[in-house]
Coordinates of C-alpha atoms and ligand atoms in Angstrom, one line a residue:
M422 CA -70.9 78.6 104.3
E423 CA -72.9 81.3 102.6
R424 CA -76.4 82.0 103.9
T425 CA -79.0 83.5 101.7
E426 CA -82.4 84.4 103.2
V427 CA -85.2 82.7 101.2
N428 CA -87.3 85.8 101.1
T429 CA -84.7 87.6 98.9
L430 CA -85.8 85.3 96.1
G431 CA -89.6 85.5 96.4
E432 CA -91.8 82.5 95.8
F433 CA -91.2 82.2 92.0
G434 CA -87.5 83.0 92.3
L435 CA -87.2 80.2 94.9
I436 CA -88.9 77.8 92.5
D437 CA -86.6 78.8 89.7
H438 CA -83.6 78.4 92.0
L439 CA -84.5 75.0 93.3
T440 CA -85.2 73.7 89.8
R441 CA -82.2 75.3 88.0
N442 CA -80.5 72.0 87.5
N443 CA -83.6 69.9 87.1
E444 CA -83.2 68.0 83.8
T445 CA -86.0 65.7 82.9
K446 CA -84.8 62.4 81.6
Q447 CA -88.0 60.5 80.8
A448 CA -89.4 60.7 77.3
S449 CA -92.8 60.6 79.0
T450 CA -92.3 64.0 80.7
L451 CA -94.1 66.3 78.3
L452 CA -94.3 69.3 80.5
S453 CA -92.3 69.9 83.7
V454 CA -92.1 72.6 86.4
G455 CA -93.3 76.1 85.5
D456 CA -97.0 75.7 84.6
D457 CA -100.2 75.1 86.6
A458 CA -99.6 71.4 86.3
A459 CA -97.1 68.9 84.8
V460 CA -98.1 66.6 81.9
I461 CA -96.9 63.1 81.4
D462 CA -97.5 60.6 78.7
H463 CA -98.7 57.1 79.5
F464 CA -98.6 55.0 76.3
G465 CA -100.4 57.6 74.3
K466 CA -102.7 58.9 77.1
Q467 CA -101.8 62.1 78.8
T468 CA -102.0 62.7 82.5
V469 CA -101.9 66.1 84.2
I470 CA -100.6 66.4 87.8
S471 CA -100.5 69.3 90.3
T472 CA -99.8 69.7 94.0
D473 CA -100.7 72.4 96.4
L474 CA -99.8 73.0 100.0
L475 CA -102.1 74.9 102.5
V476 CA -100.5 75.9 105.8
D477 CA -102.3 77.2 108.9
G478 CA -101.7 80.9 109.4
V479 CA -100.4 81.3 105.8
H480 CA -103.2 80.1 103.6
F481 CA -106.0 80.1 106.1
D482 CA -106.9 81.2 109.5
L483 CA -108.9 78.8 111.6
M484 CA -110.4 81.6 113.6
Y485 CA -112.8 82.4 110.7
T486 CA -112.5 79.3 108.5
P487 CA -114.9 76.5 109.1
L488 CA -113.1 73.2 108.7
K489 CA -115.7 71.9 106.3
H490 CA -115.1 74.9 104.0
L491 CA -111.3 74.5 104.4
G492 CA -111.6 70.8 103.2
Y493 CA -113.7 71.9 100.3
K494 CA -111.4 74.7 99.3
S495 CA -108.2 72.6 99.6
I496 CA -109.6 70.2 96.9
V497 CA -111.0 72.9 94.7
V498 CA -107.8 75.0 94.4
N499 CA -106.0 71.9 93.2
L500 CA -108.7 71.0 90.7
S501 CA -108.6 74.6 89.4
D502 CA -104.9 73.9 88.3
I503 CA -106.0 70.8 86.4
Y504 CA -108.8 72.7 84.6
A505 CA -106.3 75.5 83.9
M506 CA -104.4 72.9 81.7
N507 CA -107.6 72.2 79.7
A508 CA -107.8 68.8 81.5
T509 CA -110.4 67.0 83.5
P510 CA -109.5 66.0 87.1
T511 CA -110.1 62.4 88.0
H512 CA -108.2 61.6 91.3
V513 CA -106.8 63.3 94.3
T514 CA -104.5 62.3 97.2
V515 CA -104.6 64.2 100.4
S516 CA -101.9 64.4 103.1
I517 CA -102.4 66.2 106.4
A518 CA -100.3 67.0 109.4
F519 CA -102.1 68.2 112.5
S520 CA -101.4 69.1 116.2
N521 CA -103.2 67.5 119.1
R522 CA -105.6 70.4 119.1
F523 CA -107.5 68.5 116.4
S524 CA -110.0 65.9 117.4
V525 CA -111.3 63.1 115.2
E526 CA -114.5 65.0 115.0
A527 CA -112.7 68.1 113.7
L528 CA -110.8 66.1 111.1
D529 CA -114.1 64.4 110.1
E530 CA -115.5 67.9 109.3
L531 CA -112.4 68.7 107.2
Y532 CA -112.9 65.5 105.3
E533 CA -116.6 66.1 104.9
G534 CA -115.7 69.2 103.0
M535 CA -113.1 67.3 100.9
Y536 CA -115.6 64.6 100.0
A537 CA -118.2 67.1 99.1
A538 CA -115.8 68.7 96.6
C539 CA -114.8 65.3 95.3
E540 CA -118.5 64.5 94.8
K541 CA -119.3 67.8 93.1
Y542 CA -116.3 67.6 90.7
N543 CA -116.6 63.8 90.2
V544 CA -113.1 62.9 91.4
D545 CA -111.9 60.0 93.6
L546 CA -109.9 60.5 96.7
I547 CA -107.4 57.6 96.4
G548 CA -104.7 58.0 99.0
G549 CA -102.5 60.2 101.0
D550 CA -100.7 60.3 104.3
T551 CA -101.3 61.6 107.9
S552 CA -98.8 62.8 110.5
T553 CA -98.9 64.8 113.7
S554 CA -97.3 68.1 113.8
P555 CA -96.1 70.2 116.8
K556 CA -98.3 73.1 115.7
G557 CA -101.3 73.9 113.5
L558 CA -102.6 72.1 110.4
V559 CA -100.9 71.5 107.1
I560 CA -102.8 70.1 104.1
S561 CA -101.2 68.9 100.9
V562 CA -103.3 67.8 98.0
T563 CA -102.2 66.3 94.7
A564 CA -104.6 66.3 91.9
V565 CA -104.4 64.1 88.7
G566 CA -106.4 64.6 85.6
E567 CA -106.7 63.4 82.0
V568 CA -106.5 65.4 78.8
T569 CA -107.0 64.4 75.2
P570 CA -103.5 63.9 73.7
N571 CA -101.8 67.2 72.9
E572 CA -104.9 69.3 73.9
F573 CA -103.4 70.6 77.1
V574 CA -102.9 74.3 77.2
T575 CA -99.8 75.9 78.8
R576 CA -98.9 79.4 79.7
S577 CA -96.6 79.8 76.8
G578 CA -98.7 79.8 73.7
A579 CA -100.1 83.4 73.6
K580 CA -99.2 85.3 70.4
K581 CA -99.5 88.8 69.1
G582 CA -103.2 89.8 68.4
D583 CA -104.7 87.2 70.7
L584 CA -107.5 88.4 73.0
I585 CA -107.0 88.1 76.8
C586 CA -110.1 86.7 78.6
V587 CA -111.0 86.0 82.2
S588 CA -113.9 84.2 83.7
G589 CA -116.2 85.4 86.5
Y590 CA -115.2 88.3 88.7
L591 CA -111.9 89.3 90.3
G592 CA -110.9 90.8 93.6
G593 CA -113.8 89.3 95.7
A594 CA -111.6 86.8 97.6
Y595 CA -109.1 89.5 98.6
L596 CA -111.9 91.7 99.8
G597 CA -113.4 88.8 101.8
L598 CA -110.0 88.3 103.4
T599 CA -109.7 92.0 104.2
L600 CA -113.1 92.0 105.8
L601 CA -112.5 88.8 107.9
E602 CA -109.1 90.1 109.0
R603 CA -110.7 93.4 110.0
E604 CA -113.5 91.6 112.0
K605 CA -110.9 89.4 113.7
K606 CA -108.9 92.4 114.8
I607 CA -112.1 94.0 116.2
F608 CA -113.1 90.8 117.9
L609 CA -109.6 90.4 119.5
E610 CA -109.7 93.9 120.7
S611 CA -113.3 93.9 121.9
P612 CA -114.6 90.3 122.4
G613 CA -118.3 90.0 122.2
V614 CA -118.8 92.3 119.3
Q615 CA -120.7 90.3 116.7
P616 CA -119.7 90.9 113.1
D617 CA -122.5 91.6 110.7
L618 CA -121.4 89.6 107.6
E619 CA -124.8 89.3 106.1
N620 CA -124.3 92.0 103.5
E621 CA -120.9 90.7 102.6
A622 CA -121.9 87.1 101.8
Y623 CA -120.5 87.3 98.3
I624 CA -117.0 88.3 99.2
V625 CA -116.8 85.9 102.2
G626 CA -118.1 83.1 100.0
K627 CA -115.4 83.9 97.4
L628 CA -112.7 83.5 100.0
L629 CA -114.0 80.6 102.0
K630 CA -115.8 78.5 99.5
P631 CA -114.4 79.0 96.0
E632 CA -115.4 76.9 93.0
A633 CA -113.2 75.8 90.1
R634 CA -114.3 76.8 86.6
K635 CA -115.2 73.4 85.2
D636 CA -118.2 75.0 83.4
V637 CA -115.9 77.4 81.4
I638 CA -113.6 74.5 80.3
E639 CA -116.6 72.5 79.2
W640 CA -118.1 75.5 77.4
L641 CA -114.9 76.2 75.5
A642 CA -114.7 72.5 74.4
E643 CA -118.4 72.5 73.3
N644 CA -117.8 75.7 71.3
N645 CA -114.6 74.4 69.7
I646 CA -112.4 77.1 71.2
K647 CA -108.9 76.0 72.2
P648 CA -107.2 78.8 74.2
T649 CA -103.7 79.6 73.0
S650 CA -102.5 79.9 76.7
M651 CA -104.2 79.5 80.0
M652 CA -103.7 79.6 83.8
D653 CA -105.8 80.1 86.9
V654 CA -105.9 83.3 88.9
S655 CA -104.5 82.3 92.3
D656 CA -102.1 85.2 93.0
G657 CA -103.8 88.2 91.4
L658 CA -104.5 89.3 87.8
S659 CA -101.4 91.4 87.3
S660 CA -98.9 88.7 88.2
E661 CA -100.8 86.1 86.2
V662 CA -100.8 88.2 83.0
L663 CA -97.1 88.8 83.5
H664 CA -96.5 85.1 83.8
I665 CA -98.2 84.6 80.4
C666 CA -96.2 87.4 78.9
K667 CA -92.9 86.0 80.2
Q668 CA -93.6 82.4 79.3
S669 CA -95.2 83.3 75.9
Q670 CA -92.6 86.0 75.2
C671 CA -95.1 88.7 74.4
G672 CA -96.5 92.0 75.8
A673 CA -100.1 92.7 76.7
V674 CA -102.5 95.6 77.0
L675 CA -105.3 95.5 79.5
Y676 CA -108.3 97.9 79.8
E677 CA -109.2 98.8 83.4
E678 CA -112.8 99.2 82.6
K679 CA -113.1 95.7 81.2
I680 CA -111.7 94.0 84.4
P681 CA -114.7 92.3 86.0
V682 CA -115.4 93.2 89.6
H683 CA -118.7 92.0 91.2
N684 CA -120.9 94.8 92.4
D685 CA -120.9 93.6 96.0
A686 CA -117.1 93.5 96.0
R687 CA -117.0 97.0 94.4
Q688 CA -119.3 98.4 97.1
F689 CA -117.3 96.9 99.9
A690 CA -114.0 98.2 98.3
Y691 CA -115.5 101.8 98.2
K692 CA -116.6 101.4 101.9
L693 CA -112.9 100.8 102.8
E694 CA -111.7 103.4 100.4
L695 CA -109.9 100.8 98.3
D696 CA -109.7 100.8 94.5
P697 CA -111.7 97.8 93.2
T698 CA -109.3 97.5 90.2
A699 CA -106.3 97.4 92.4
C700 CA -108.0 94.6 94.4
A701 CA -108.6 92.6 91.2
L702 CA -105.0 93.2 90.0
S703 CA -103.2 92.4 93.3
G704 CA -105.6 90.3 95.3
G705 CA -105.3 86.6 95.0
E706 CA -107.4 83.4 95.4
D707 CA -110.1 84.2 92.8
Y708 CA -109.5 80.8 91.1
E709 CA -111.0 82.2 87.9
L710 CA -109.4 81.2 84.5
L711 CA -107.2 83.6 82.6
F712 CA -106.7 82.6 79.0
T713 CA -105.9 83.9 75.5
I714 CA -107.8 83.1 72.3
D715 CA -107.2 83.7 68.7
Q716 CA -109.0 86.8 67.4
S717 CA -111.1 84.6 65.1
D718 CA -112.8 83.1 68.2
Y719 CA -114.1 86.5 69.4
E720 CA -117.6 86.3 68.0
K721 CA -118.1 82.9 69.7
M722 CA -116.5 84.0 72.9
V723 CA -118.7 87.1 73.5
L724 CA -121.7 84.8 73.7
N725 CA -120.5 83.5 77.0
E726 CA -121.6 86.0 79.6
E727 CA -119.3 84.4 82.2
V728 CA -116.2 85.5 80.4
S729 CA -114.9 89.0 79.9
V730 CA -112.4 90.0 77.1
I731 CA -110.1 92.4 79.0
G732 CA -107.3 93.2 76.6
Y733 CA -105.0 91.8 73.9
I734 CA -101.5 90.4 73.4
T735 CA -98.8 92.5 71.8
E736 CA -95.3 92.0 70.4
P737 CA -92.6 91.2 73.0
E738 CA -90.9 94.6 72.6
K739 CA -93.9 96.3 74.1
K740 CA -94.1 96.3 77.9
P741 CA -97.3 94.9 79.4
T742 CA -99.5 97.9 80.1
I743 CA -102.9 98.8 81.5
I744 CA -105.0 101.6 80.1
T745 CA -107.1 103.3 82.8
K746 CA -110.7 104.5 82.5
G747 CA -109.3 108.1 82.2
G748 CA -107.2 107.0 79.2
N749 CA -103.8 107.0 81.0
T750 CA -101.4 104.1 80.3
Y751 CA -99.3 102.5 83.1
D752 CA -96.8 99.7 83.1
L753 CA -98.4 96.5 84.5
I754 CA -96.4 95.6 87.5
A755 CA -96.5 92.4 89.5
Q756 CA -98.6 93.3 92.5
G757 CA -99.8 89.8 93.1
W758 CA -99.7 87.8 96.3
Q759 CA -96.2 86.6 97.2
H760 CA -95.4 84.6 100.2
Q761 CA -92.7 86.3 102.2
Ligands
LIG349 C1 -104.6 83.7 106.9 N1 -103.6 84.0 100.5 C2 -103.1 82.9 100.9 S1 -102.5 81.9 99.7 C3 -102.8 83.1 98.5 C4 -103.4 84.2 99.1 C5 -103.8 85.4 98.4 C6 -102.5 83.0 97.1 C7 -102.1 81.6 96.6 O1 -101.1 81.0 97.3 N2 -103.5 84.8 105.0 C8 -104.5 84.1 105.4 N3 -105.5 83.6 104.6 C9 -105.4 83.9 103.3 N4 -106.3 83.3 102.5 C10 -104.3 84.7 102.8 C11 -103.4 85.1 103.7 C12 -104.2 85.1 101.3 P1 -100.1 79.9 96.7 O2 -99.2 80.7 95.8 O3 -99.4 79.3 97.8 O4 -101.0 78.9 95.9

């Protein structure tokens, strides 16, 4: 029998492959695989559902991740997908598999973080499953939310002339990861050397304790702005913009100088001789919202200081590009995070 290595497909190629014959049969399936979450209809009410998996050594490193923060983050990253559909999360289920390295006290800490996130975002933890595992820790969270009928926002509605917006700052989580990986290496090579993370609180916080942008979704609703497309930034800005282009069948122009990078992240990038824009384009886990709006919403949008307008949508014939501070134009290529 033929044997194809999974890593020849990449994460998204694999998802496309596994769902190539997936035909939905229920009239209640309004949106299936391929967005931040699925949408189903329940007698006129619409429910949004999303699942994420967090695996020890792939998504987190317990050497520098407090279990309480990990619990918090595992809920938040799922809620972020629900908000990215313009929906409100209401419930989560949590499943874990853990090795005998984990005590009840350790799992209590993990759940303390999970309950803190549930409390903050007003969602109920309503079920899940537990199992042992020969190694490490695996966490799977499913989040459910509700959305006003037909108000959900997909990745496929962007149209020529729309403005591309992003909330908060990008690149911070990637720089936090770079810092902690560097400190871990130093520690393993010379135990006893205490890292000084005081000055890097911002980037470490972005990685270990992200928040979902509930505030942005609420602001958009209060200001009567319905994005034409939306997703959250989990893999890096470049690949997310390319997802919107592909699924909306359009091109895009981004302005490098408009891409928001927090000053603390910028300073740390310079210290390591990294390009802050590259960190924003290719780093992942920012969990900010990327969305497009109709031009007529521009005047309202600029009143929100939490959101940057970073470019615009073009016709599909034009390749997605980025214009640098120096005025050069480059093709936007998918540099985002991909599991190998
Ligand atoms: C130990 N990382 C993990 S998942 C992800 C990124 C950028 C993107 C979203 O993944 N290695 C360790 N910790 C980390 N945080 C990373 C790597 C970086 P998914 O597509 O599965 O939602």
